[in-house]
Amino acid sequence: MESILPLISYDTFGFATELLLATALLVVHEPRRPKFALRAALSCALVLCVALAVAALFNYGWLNLLRYALIFASAAAGIYLSFDLTVHEALFFGLAAYNVQHIGWRVVGLTVYLSPSILSGFSATVAALPVMVAIALLFSRTLRANRDATVNNLQLIALVSVVILADLVLNYIPILLGGQGIRLSPTESVYAIICCLLTLAIQSGILVRSRLEHEQALLQELWKKNRDQYELAKRSIDVINTRSHDLKKQINVLLAASLEGSQESGTIREIQESIEAYDNKAKTGNPVLDVLLTQKLMQAQSQDTTLAYLIDGREFSFLDEVDLYALFGNVLDNALESVAHLNDKGHRVINLRAVRRGHLLVVHCENYAGEDVLLGADGLPRTTKPDACNHGFGLRSIRMVVEKYRGNMTVHTDDGVFHLQIVMPMPNPD
């Protein structure tokens, strides 16, 4: 018992305790595995037991580095066992937790250097907690904004690991050379804090880059689907128009052969009206928009929606065919989807205008949304679908096309009406 009591100290459990606190601050919002409370308790016990064991076995010289590495490894294992994360994600969070812990410890170290009597033992952990909370909240903002991004880029995680290892070794050398009682200089502590902040910045960059790559891949896939959909819609409408034209000829022959006012004549006229409904081809002066609007008018009719449009399609001839189809297609798809769930059929109305004003092309679409739409940090509405990672790309696709042609897109809601406006400059004549 006497040999164990000296191990019950801050030197044994300080790093482990602070690392657990930093981990809790970072993963508190992550999805949890079944029986989370039991898993979390066992994980904490594992970390503390490892800390006690390595303090007894490796508490001298360079073996202290292995001591901290084993505590870190047990904390990362605890994250994986308690939370529904991959091994790569658990390592990612473990690395971030180490940085948060080390920043807090170094800030306290600066305070101790200036006034050695202020803090000692576990009071240092209490003093480090506000610093860790502040750094964790700062990092968590980026984490939540990019949480749908993957974090399993092994090369970048390996880079972060090397930075942490270098920081640990270089800053532990003075202690190894001068003994456990040495006080680290302010320069060394400031250097360590900067290294950890830079490492957190690298990890934030991993998330942002991964999210942008994921979004770019989805937008490219959406662009390809728009291209294929345009070709399919064009062929389908051509076939419908051809069949409709042939049927109208045959019906005219039948009408000429039937007696006016007879039951047979009435039936034939009903068939004629049904065919003419499919022959309601849009005419904007632009063949791409004609195909698209004809398709969307049919869709609107099928869901009892009124689609009114005023478009001078000739002004949009400078846009690539697929870009033009993707632009107006996503505008109308979003509007049709928004009004489809409205119970009041009188509110299932979409107004679309696309005209030239001076040297600018202005596209304005408005429809009832039922309620004001919440906008995210990027100025776009937040998707209400559960799989946010793979939804909400309609407006992003619109913005991508608009920015390609040096335009600007804005959205807002007013008394439950959703407004989308696009402004694009006309190209300079050659």
Coordinates of C-alpha atoms in Angstrom, one line a residue:
M1 CA 0.0 0.0 0.0
E2 CA 2.8 2.4 0.8
S3 CA 4.3 1.9 -2.6
I4 CA 1.0 2.7 -4.3
L5 CA 0.1 5.8 -2.3
P6 CA 2.9 8.0 -3.9
L7 CA 1.4 7.2 -7.3
I8 CA -2.0 8.8 -6.4
S9 CA -0.9 12.2 -7.5
Y10 CA -1.3 14.8 -10.2
D11 CA 1.8 13.5 -11.9
T12 CA 0.1 10.2 -12.4
F13 CA -3.5 11.2 -13.2
G14 CA -3.2 14.9 -14.2
F15 CA -2.6 14.3 -18.0
A16 CA -5.2 11.5 -18.1
T17 CA -7.8 13.6 -16.3
E18 CA -7.3 16.7 -18.5
L19 CA -7.3 14.6 -21.6
L20 CA -10.6 13.0 -20.6
L21 CA -12.1 16.4 -20.0
A22 CA -10.9 17.8 -23.3
T23 CA -12.3 14.7 -25.1
A24 CA -15.7 15.1 -23.4
L25 CA -15.8 18.7 -24.6
L26 CA -15.2 17.7 -28.2
V27 CA -17.3 14.6 -28.6
V28 CA -20.3 15.5 -26.5
H29 CA -22.5 16.0 -29.6
E30 CA -21.3 12.9 -31.5
P31 CA -23.6 9.8 -32.0
R32 CA -23.3 7.3 -29.2
R33 CA -23.2 3.6 -29.2
P34 CA -25.7 1.4 -27.4
K35 CA -25.3 1.3 -23.6
F36 CA -23.3 4.5 -23.8
A37 CA -23.2 5.2 -20.0
L38 CA -21.6 1.8 -19.3
R39 CA -19.2 2.1 -22.2
A40 CA -18.1 5.7 -21.2
A41 CA -17.6 4.6 -17.6
L42 CA -15.5 1.7 -18.6
S43 CA -13.5 3.8 -21.0
C44 CA -12.7 6.4 -18.3
A45 CA -11.7 3.6 -16.0
L46 CA -9.5 2.2 -18.7
V47 CA -7.7 5.5 -19.2
L48 CA -7.1 6.0 -15.5
C49 CA -5.9 2.4 -15.0
V50 CA -3.5 2.8 -17.9
A51 CA -2.3 6.1 -16.3
L52 CA -1.7 4.3 -13.0
A53 CA 0.1 1.4 -14.6
V54 CA 2.4 3.4 -16.8
A55 CA 3.2 5.7 -13.9
A56 CA 4.5 2.7 -12.0
L57 CA 6.4 1.1 -15.0
F58 CA 7.6 4.0 -17.1
N59 CA 8.1 7.0 -14.8
Y60 CA 11.7 7.7 -15.6
G61 CA 13.7 9.1 -18.5
W62 CA 12.6 8.8 -22.1
L63 CA 10.1 6.1 -21.2
N64 CA 7.8 8.9 -20.0
L65 CA 7.1 9.5 -23.7
L66 CA 5.8 6.0 -24.0
R67 CA 3.8 6.6 -20.9
Y68 CA 1.9 9.6 -22.5
A69 CA 1.5 7.7 -25.8
L70 CA -0.2 4.8 -24.0
I71 CA -2.5 7.1 -22.2
F72 CA -3.4 8.8 -25.5
A73 CA -4.0 5.5 -27.2
S74 CA -6.3 4.3 -24.4
A75 CA -8.3 7.6 -24.7
A76 CA -8.6 7.2 -28.4
A77 CA -9.8 3.6 -27.9
G78 CA -12.3 4.9 -25.3
I79 CA -13.7 7.3 -27.9
Y80 CA -14.1 4.5 -30.4
L81 CA -15.8 2.2 -27.9
S82 CA -18.2 4.8 -26.6
F83 CA -19.2 6.7 -29.7
D84 CA -20.4 5.6 -33.1
L85 CA -17.3 6.7 -35.0
T86 CA -14.8 5.0 -37.2
V87 CA -11.3 4.2 -36.1
H88 CA -10.0 7.2 -38.1
E89 CA -12.6 9.5 -36.6
A90 CA -11.7 8.3 -33.1
L91 CA -8.1 9.1 -33.8
F92 CA -9.0 12.4 -35.2
F93 CA -10.9 13.4 -32.1
G94 CA -8.2 12.0 -29.9
L95 CA -5.6 14.2 -31.6
A96 CA -7.8 17.2 -31.2
A97 CA -8.3 16.5 -27.5
Y98 CA -4.6 16.2 -27.0
N99 CA -4.1 19.7 -28.5
V100 CA -6.9 21.2 -26.4
Q101 CA -5.4 19.6 -23.2
H102 CA -1.9 20.7 -24.0
I103 CA -2.9 24.3 -24.7
G104 CA -4.7 24.4 -21.4
W105 CA -1.7 22.9 -19.5
R106 CA 0.7 25.3 -21.2
V107 CA -1.4 28.4 -20.3
V108 CA -1.4 27.2 -16.7
G109 CA 2.3 26.6 -17.0
L110 CA 2.8 30.3 -18.0
T111 CA 0.9 31.3 -14.9
V112 CA 2.9 29.1 -12.6
Y113 CA 6.1 30.4 -14.1
L114 CA 5.1 34.0 -13.2
S115 CA 3.7 33.0 -9.7
P116 CA 4.9 29.6 -8.6
S117 CA 2.8 29.5 -5.5
I118 CA -0.5 30.1 -7.3
L119 CA -1.2 26.6 -8.5
S120 CA -0.2 23.1 -7.6
G121 CA -1.5 19.6 -8.1
F122 CA -5.0 19.1 -9.4
S123 CA -5.8 22.8 -8.9
A124 CA -3.9 23.2 -12.2
T125 CA -6.5 21.0 -13.9
V126 CA -9.3 23.2 -12.5
A127 CA -7.4 26.3 -13.8
A128 CA -6.9 24.7 -17.2
L129 CA -10.5 23.8 -17.6
P130 CA -11.8 27.3 -18.7
V131 CA -9.0 27.5 -21.3
M132 CA -9.8 24.0 -22.6
V133 CA -13.5 25.0 -22.8
A134 CA -12.7 28.1 -24.8
I135 CA -10.5 26.3 -27.3
A136 CA -12.9 23.3 -27.6
L137 CA -15.8 25.6 -28.4
L138 CA -13.8 27.4 -31.0
F139 CA -12.8 24.1 -32.7
S140 CA -16.3 22.6 -32.2
R141 CA -17.8 25.4 -34.3
T142 CA -15.8 24.3 -37.3
L143 CA -16.5 20.7 -36.4
R144 CA -20.3 21.1 -36.4
A145 CA -20.2 23.2 -39.6
N146 CA -18.3 20.4 -41.4
R147 CA -19.4 17.4 -39.5
D148 CA -20.8 15.6 -42.6
A149 CA -17.3 15.6 -44.1
T150 CA -15.2 12.5 -43.8
V151 CA -12.1 12.7 -41.6
N152 CA -10.3 9.5 -42.6
N153 CA -7.6 11.1 -44.8
L154 CA -4.7 9.1 -43.4
Q155 CA -2.0 11.4 -44.9
L156 CA -3.3 14.5 -43.2
I157 CA -4.0 12.7 -39.9
A158 CA -0.4 11.3 -40.1
L159 CA 0.8 14.8 -40.6
V160 CA -1.0 16.0 -37.5
S161 CA 0.4 13.0 -35.5
V162 CA 3.9 14.0 -36.5
V163 CA 3.4 17.6 -35.5
I164 CA 2.1 16.5 -32.1
L165 CA 4.9 14.0 -31.6
A166 CA 7.5 16.7 -32.5
D167 CA 5.9 19.1 -30.0
L168 CA 5.9 16.4 -27.3
V169 CA 9.5 15.4 -27.8
L170 CA 11.0 18.9 -28.2
N171 CA 9.1 20.3 -25.2
Y172 CA 9.9 17.3 -23.0
I173 CA 13.7 17.5 -23.7
P174 CA 14.2 20.3 -21.1
I175 CA 12.6 18.2 -18.4
L176 CA 14.7 15.1 -19.3
L177 CA 17.9 17.1 -19.3
G178 CA 17.1 19.3 -16.3
G179 CA 15.0 17.0 -14.1
Q180 CA 11.3 16.9 -13.1
G181 CA 11.6 20.0 -11.0
I182 CA 12.6 22.3 -13.9
R183 CA 10.3 25.1 -14.9
L184 CA 9.7 25.5 -18.6
S185 CA 10.5 29.0 -19.9
P186 CA 7.7 31.2 -21.3
T187 CA 9.3 30.9 -24.7
E188 CA 8.9 27.2 -24.7
S189 CA 5.4 27.3 -23.5
V190 CA 4.4 29.9 -26.1
Y191 CA 6.0 27.8 -28.8
A192 CA 4.1 24.7 -27.6
I193 CA 0.8 26.7 -27.6
I194 CA 1.4 28.0 -31.2
C195 CA 2.2 24.4 -32.3
C196 CA -1.0 23.1 -30.9
L197 CA -3.1 25.9 -32.3
L198 CA -1.5 25.3 -35.7
T199 CA -2.3 21.6 -35.4
L200 CA -5.9 22.4 -34.6
A201 CA -6.0 24.6 -37.7
I202 CA -4.7 21.8 -39.8
Q203 CA -7.4 19.5 -38.4
S204 CA -10.0 22.2 -39.2
G205 CA -8.6 22.4 -42.7
I206 CA -9.0 18.7 -43.0
L207 CA -12.7 19.0 -42.3
V208 CA -13.3 22.0 -44.6
R209 CA -11.3 20.5 -47.4
S210 CA -13.1 17.1 -47.1
R211 CA -16.5 18.8 -47.1
L212 CA -15.7 20.9 -50.1
E213 CA -14.4 17.9 -52.0
H214 CA -17.6 16.0 -51.1
E215 CA -19.8 18.9 -52.2
Q216 CA -17.9 19.3 -55.4
A217 CA -18.2 15.6 -56.2
L218 CA -22.0 15.7 -55.6
L219 CA -22.4 18.9 -57.7
Q220 CA -20.5 17.3 -60.5
E221 CA -22.7 14.2 -60.3
L222 CA -25.8 16.5 -60.2
W223 CA -24.5 18.3 -63.3
K224 CA -24.1 15.0 -65.1
K225 CA -27.6 13.9 -64.1
N226 CA -29.0 17.2 -65.4
R227 CA -27.3 16.7 -68.7
D228 CA -28.7 13.1 -69.0
Q229 CA -32.1 14.3 -67.9
Y230 CA -32.1 17.1 -70.5
E231 CA -31.3 14.7 -73.3
L232 CA -34.0 12.2 -72.0
A233 CA -36.6 15.0 -71.6
K234 CA -35.9 16.3 -75.1
R235 CA -36.3 12.9 -76.7
S236 CA -39.4 12.1 -74.7
I237 CA -41.2 15.4 -75.5
D238 CA -40.3 15.0 -79.2
V239 CA -41.9 11.5 -79.1
I240 CA -45.0 12.9 -77.3
N241 CA -45.3 15.7 -79.8
T242 CA -45.0 13.4 -82.8
R243 CA -47.5 10.9 -81.4
S244 CA -49.8 13.8 -80.4
H245 CA -49.6 15.2 -83.9
D246 CA -50.4 11.8 -85.5
L247 CA -53.3 11.2 -83.1
K248 CA -54.8 14.7 -83.8
K249 CA -54.9 13.9 -87.5
Q250 CA -56.6 10.6 -86.9
I251 CA -59.1 12.2 -84.6
N252 CA -59.9 14.8 -87.2
V253 CA -60.7 12.0 -89.6
L254 CA -62.9 10.3 -87.1
L255 CA -64.7 13.6 -86.3
A256 CA -65.4 14.2 -90.0
A257 CA -66.8 10.7 -90.3
S258 CA -69.0 11.0 -87.2
L259 CA -72.3 12.7 -86.9
E260 CA -72.2 16.2 -85.2
G261 CA -73.8 16.1 -81.8
S262 CA -73.9 12.4 -81.5
Q263 CA -72.6 10.5 -78.5
E264 CA -69.7 9.2 -80.6
S265 CA -68.7 12.7 -81.6
G266 CA -68.7 13.8 -77.9
T267 CA -66.4 11.0 -76.9
I268 CA -64.0 11.8 -79.7
R269 CA -63.9 15.4 -78.7
E270 CA -63.1 14.5 -75.1
I271 CA -60.2 12.4 -76.4
Q272 CA -59.1 15.4 -78.5
E273 CA -59.1 17.7 -75.4
S274 CA -57.0 15.1 -73.5
I275 CA -54.4 15.0 -76.3
E276 CA -54.3 18.8 -76.6
A277 CA -53.4 18.9 -72.9
Y278 CA -50.2 17.0 -73.7
D279 CA -49.5 19.3 -76.6
N280 CA -49.2 22.4 -74.4
K281 CA -45.7 23.1 -75.5
A282 CA -44.0 26.1 -73.9
K283 CA -42.7 28.7 -76.3
T284 CA -39.9 31.0 -74.9
G285 CA -37.7 31.5 -77.9
N286 CA -35.1 29.1 -76.5
P287 CA -35.3 25.4 -77.4
V288 CA -33.7 24.3 -74.1
L289 CA -36.2 26.3 -72.0
D290 CA -39.0 25.1 -74.2
V291 CA -38.2 21.5 -73.4
L292 CA -37.7 22.2 -69.7
L293 CA -40.9 24.3 -69.2
T294 CA -43.0 21.8 -71.2
Q295 CA -41.8 19.1 -68.8
K296 CA -42.4 21.2 -65.7
L297 CA -45.8 22.3 -66.8
M298 CA -46.8 18.6 -67.0
Q299 CA -45.4 18.0 -63.6
A300 CA -47.2 21.0 -62.2
Q301 CA -50.5 19.9 -63.7
S302 CA -50.1 16.4 -62.1
Q303 CA -49.8 17.9 -58.6
D304 CA -52.5 20.6 -59.0
T305 CA -50.0 23.4 -59.1
T306 CA -50.3 26.6 -61.2
L307 CA -47.0 27.5 -62.9
A308 CA -47.0 30.9 -64.4
Y309 CA -44.0 32.1 -66.3
L310 CA -42.8 35.1 -68.3
I311 CA -39.4 34.3 -70.0
D312 CA -37.6 35.8 -72.9
G313 CA -35.5 32.7 -73.7
R314 CA -33.6 34.4 -76.5
E315 CA -31.7 36.4 -73.9
F316 CA -30.2 33.3 -72.3
S317 CA -28.8 31.8 -75.5
F318 CA -25.2 32.5 -74.4
L319 CA -25.5 29.9 -71.5
D320 CA -24.3 26.4 -72.1
E321 CA -27.3 24.1 -72.8
V322 CA -26.7 21.9 -69.7
D323 CA -26.0 25.0 -67.5
L324 CA -29.3 26.6 -68.7
Y325 CA -31.2 23.4 -68.1
A326 CA -29.6 22.9 -64.6
L327 CA -30.2 26.5 -63.6
F328 CA -34.0 26.7 -64.4
G329 CA -34.5 23.0 -63.7
N330 CA -33.3 23.3 -60.1
V331 CA -35.2 26.6 -59.6
L332 CA -38.5 24.9 -60.6
D333 CA -37.7 21.6 -58.9
N334 CA -37.2 23.4 -55.6
A335 CA -40.4 25.4 -56.1
L336 CA -42.5 22.4 -57.1
E337 CA -41.2 20.4 -54.2
S338 CA -41.9 23.3 -51.8
V339 CA -45.6 23.8 -52.8
A340 CA -46.3 20.1 -53.2
H341 CA -46.8 19.6 -49.4
L342 CA -49.2 22.5 -49.0
N343 CA -52.8 21.5 -48.1
D344 CA -54.3 24.6 -49.6
K345 CA -54.3 24.1 -53.3
G346 CA -54.9 27.8 -53.7
H347 CA -51.3 28.4 -52.5
R348 CA -49.8 25.9 -54.9
V349 CA -48.7 28.8 -57.2
I350 CA -45.3 29.4 -58.7
N351 CA -44.4 32.6 -60.5
L352 CA -41.3 32.7 -62.6
R353 CA -40.0 35.7 -64.5
A354 CA -36.7 35.9 -66.5
V355 CA -36.2 39.1 -68.4
R356 CA -33.5 41.5 -69.4
R357 CA -33.1 44.8 -67.6
G358 CA -30.4 46.9 -69.2
H359 CA -27.2 45.0 -69.3
L360 CA -28.5 42.5 -66.7
L361 CA -30.5 39.3 -66.9
V362 CA -32.9 39.0 -63.9
V363 CA -34.5 35.7 -62.9
H364 CA -37.1 35.9 -60.1
C365 CA -39.0 32.9 -58.8
E366 CA -41.5 33.1 -55.9
N367 CA -43.8 30.5 -54.3
Y368 CA -45.6 29.8 -51.1
A369 CA -43.4 28.0 -48.5
G370 CA -46.0 27.9 -45.7
E371 CA -43.5 29.3 -43.2
D372 CA -40.3 31.4 -43.2
V373 CA -37.3 29.4 -44.2
L374 CA -34.2 29.3 -41.9
L375 CA -31.0 30.3 -43.7
G376 CA -27.6 28.8 -42.9
A377 CA -24.3 30.6 -42.6
D378 CA -23.8 30.3 -46.4
G379 CA -27.0 32.3 -47.0
L380 CA -28.9 29.2 -48.3
P381 CA -31.9 27.5 -46.6
R382 CA -31.1 24.7 -44.3
T383 CA -32.4 21.3 -45.6
T384 CA -35.1 19.7 -43.5
K385 CA -34.3 16.2 -44.8
P386 CA -32.6 13.8 -42.3
D387 CA -29.7 13.0 -44.7
A388 CA -28.4 16.6 -44.8
C389 CA -25.1 15.3 -46.2
N390 CA -26.7 14.3 -49.5
H391 CA -29.4 16.9 -49.8
G392 CA -29.8 20.7 -50.1
F393 CA -27.7 20.7 -53.3
G394 CA -30.3 22.2 -55.6
L395 CA -29.7 25.8 -54.6
R396 CA -25.9 25.1 -54.4
S397 CA -26.1 23.9 -58.0
I398 CA -27.9 27.0 -59.0
R399 CA -25.4 29.2 -57.3
M400 CA -22.5 27.3 -58.9
V401 CA -24.0 28.0 -62.4
V402 CA -24.7 31.6 -61.5
E403 CA -21.2 32.3 -60.3
K404 CA -19.8 30.6 -63.4
Y405 CA -21.3 33.4 -65.4
R406 CA -20.2 36.1 -62.9
G407 CA -23.7 36.5 -61.5
N408 CA -25.2 36.7 -58.0
M409 CA -28.1 34.8 -56.3
T410 CA -30.1 35.8 -53.2
V411 CA -32.9 34.2 -51.3
H412 CA -35.3 35.4 -48.7
T413 CA -38.8 34.8 -47.3
D414 CA -41.6 37.3 -46.8
D415 CA -44.8 36.3 -45.0
G416 CA -44.4 32.7 -45.9
V417 CA -43.5 33.4 -49.5
F418 CA -40.1 32.2 -50.7
H419 CA -38.2 34.5 -53.1
L420 CA -35.2 33.5 -55.2
Q421 CA -33.5 36.1 -57.4
I422 CA -30.7 35.7 -59.8
V423 CA -28.8 38.6 -61.5
M424 CA -26.3 37.9 -64.3
P425 CA -24.5 40.4 -66.5
M426 CA -25.0 40.1 -70.2
P427 CA -21.8 39.1 -72.1
N428 CA -19.9 41.8 -73.9
P429 CA -20.4 41.6 -77.7
D430 CA -17.3 40.6 -79.6

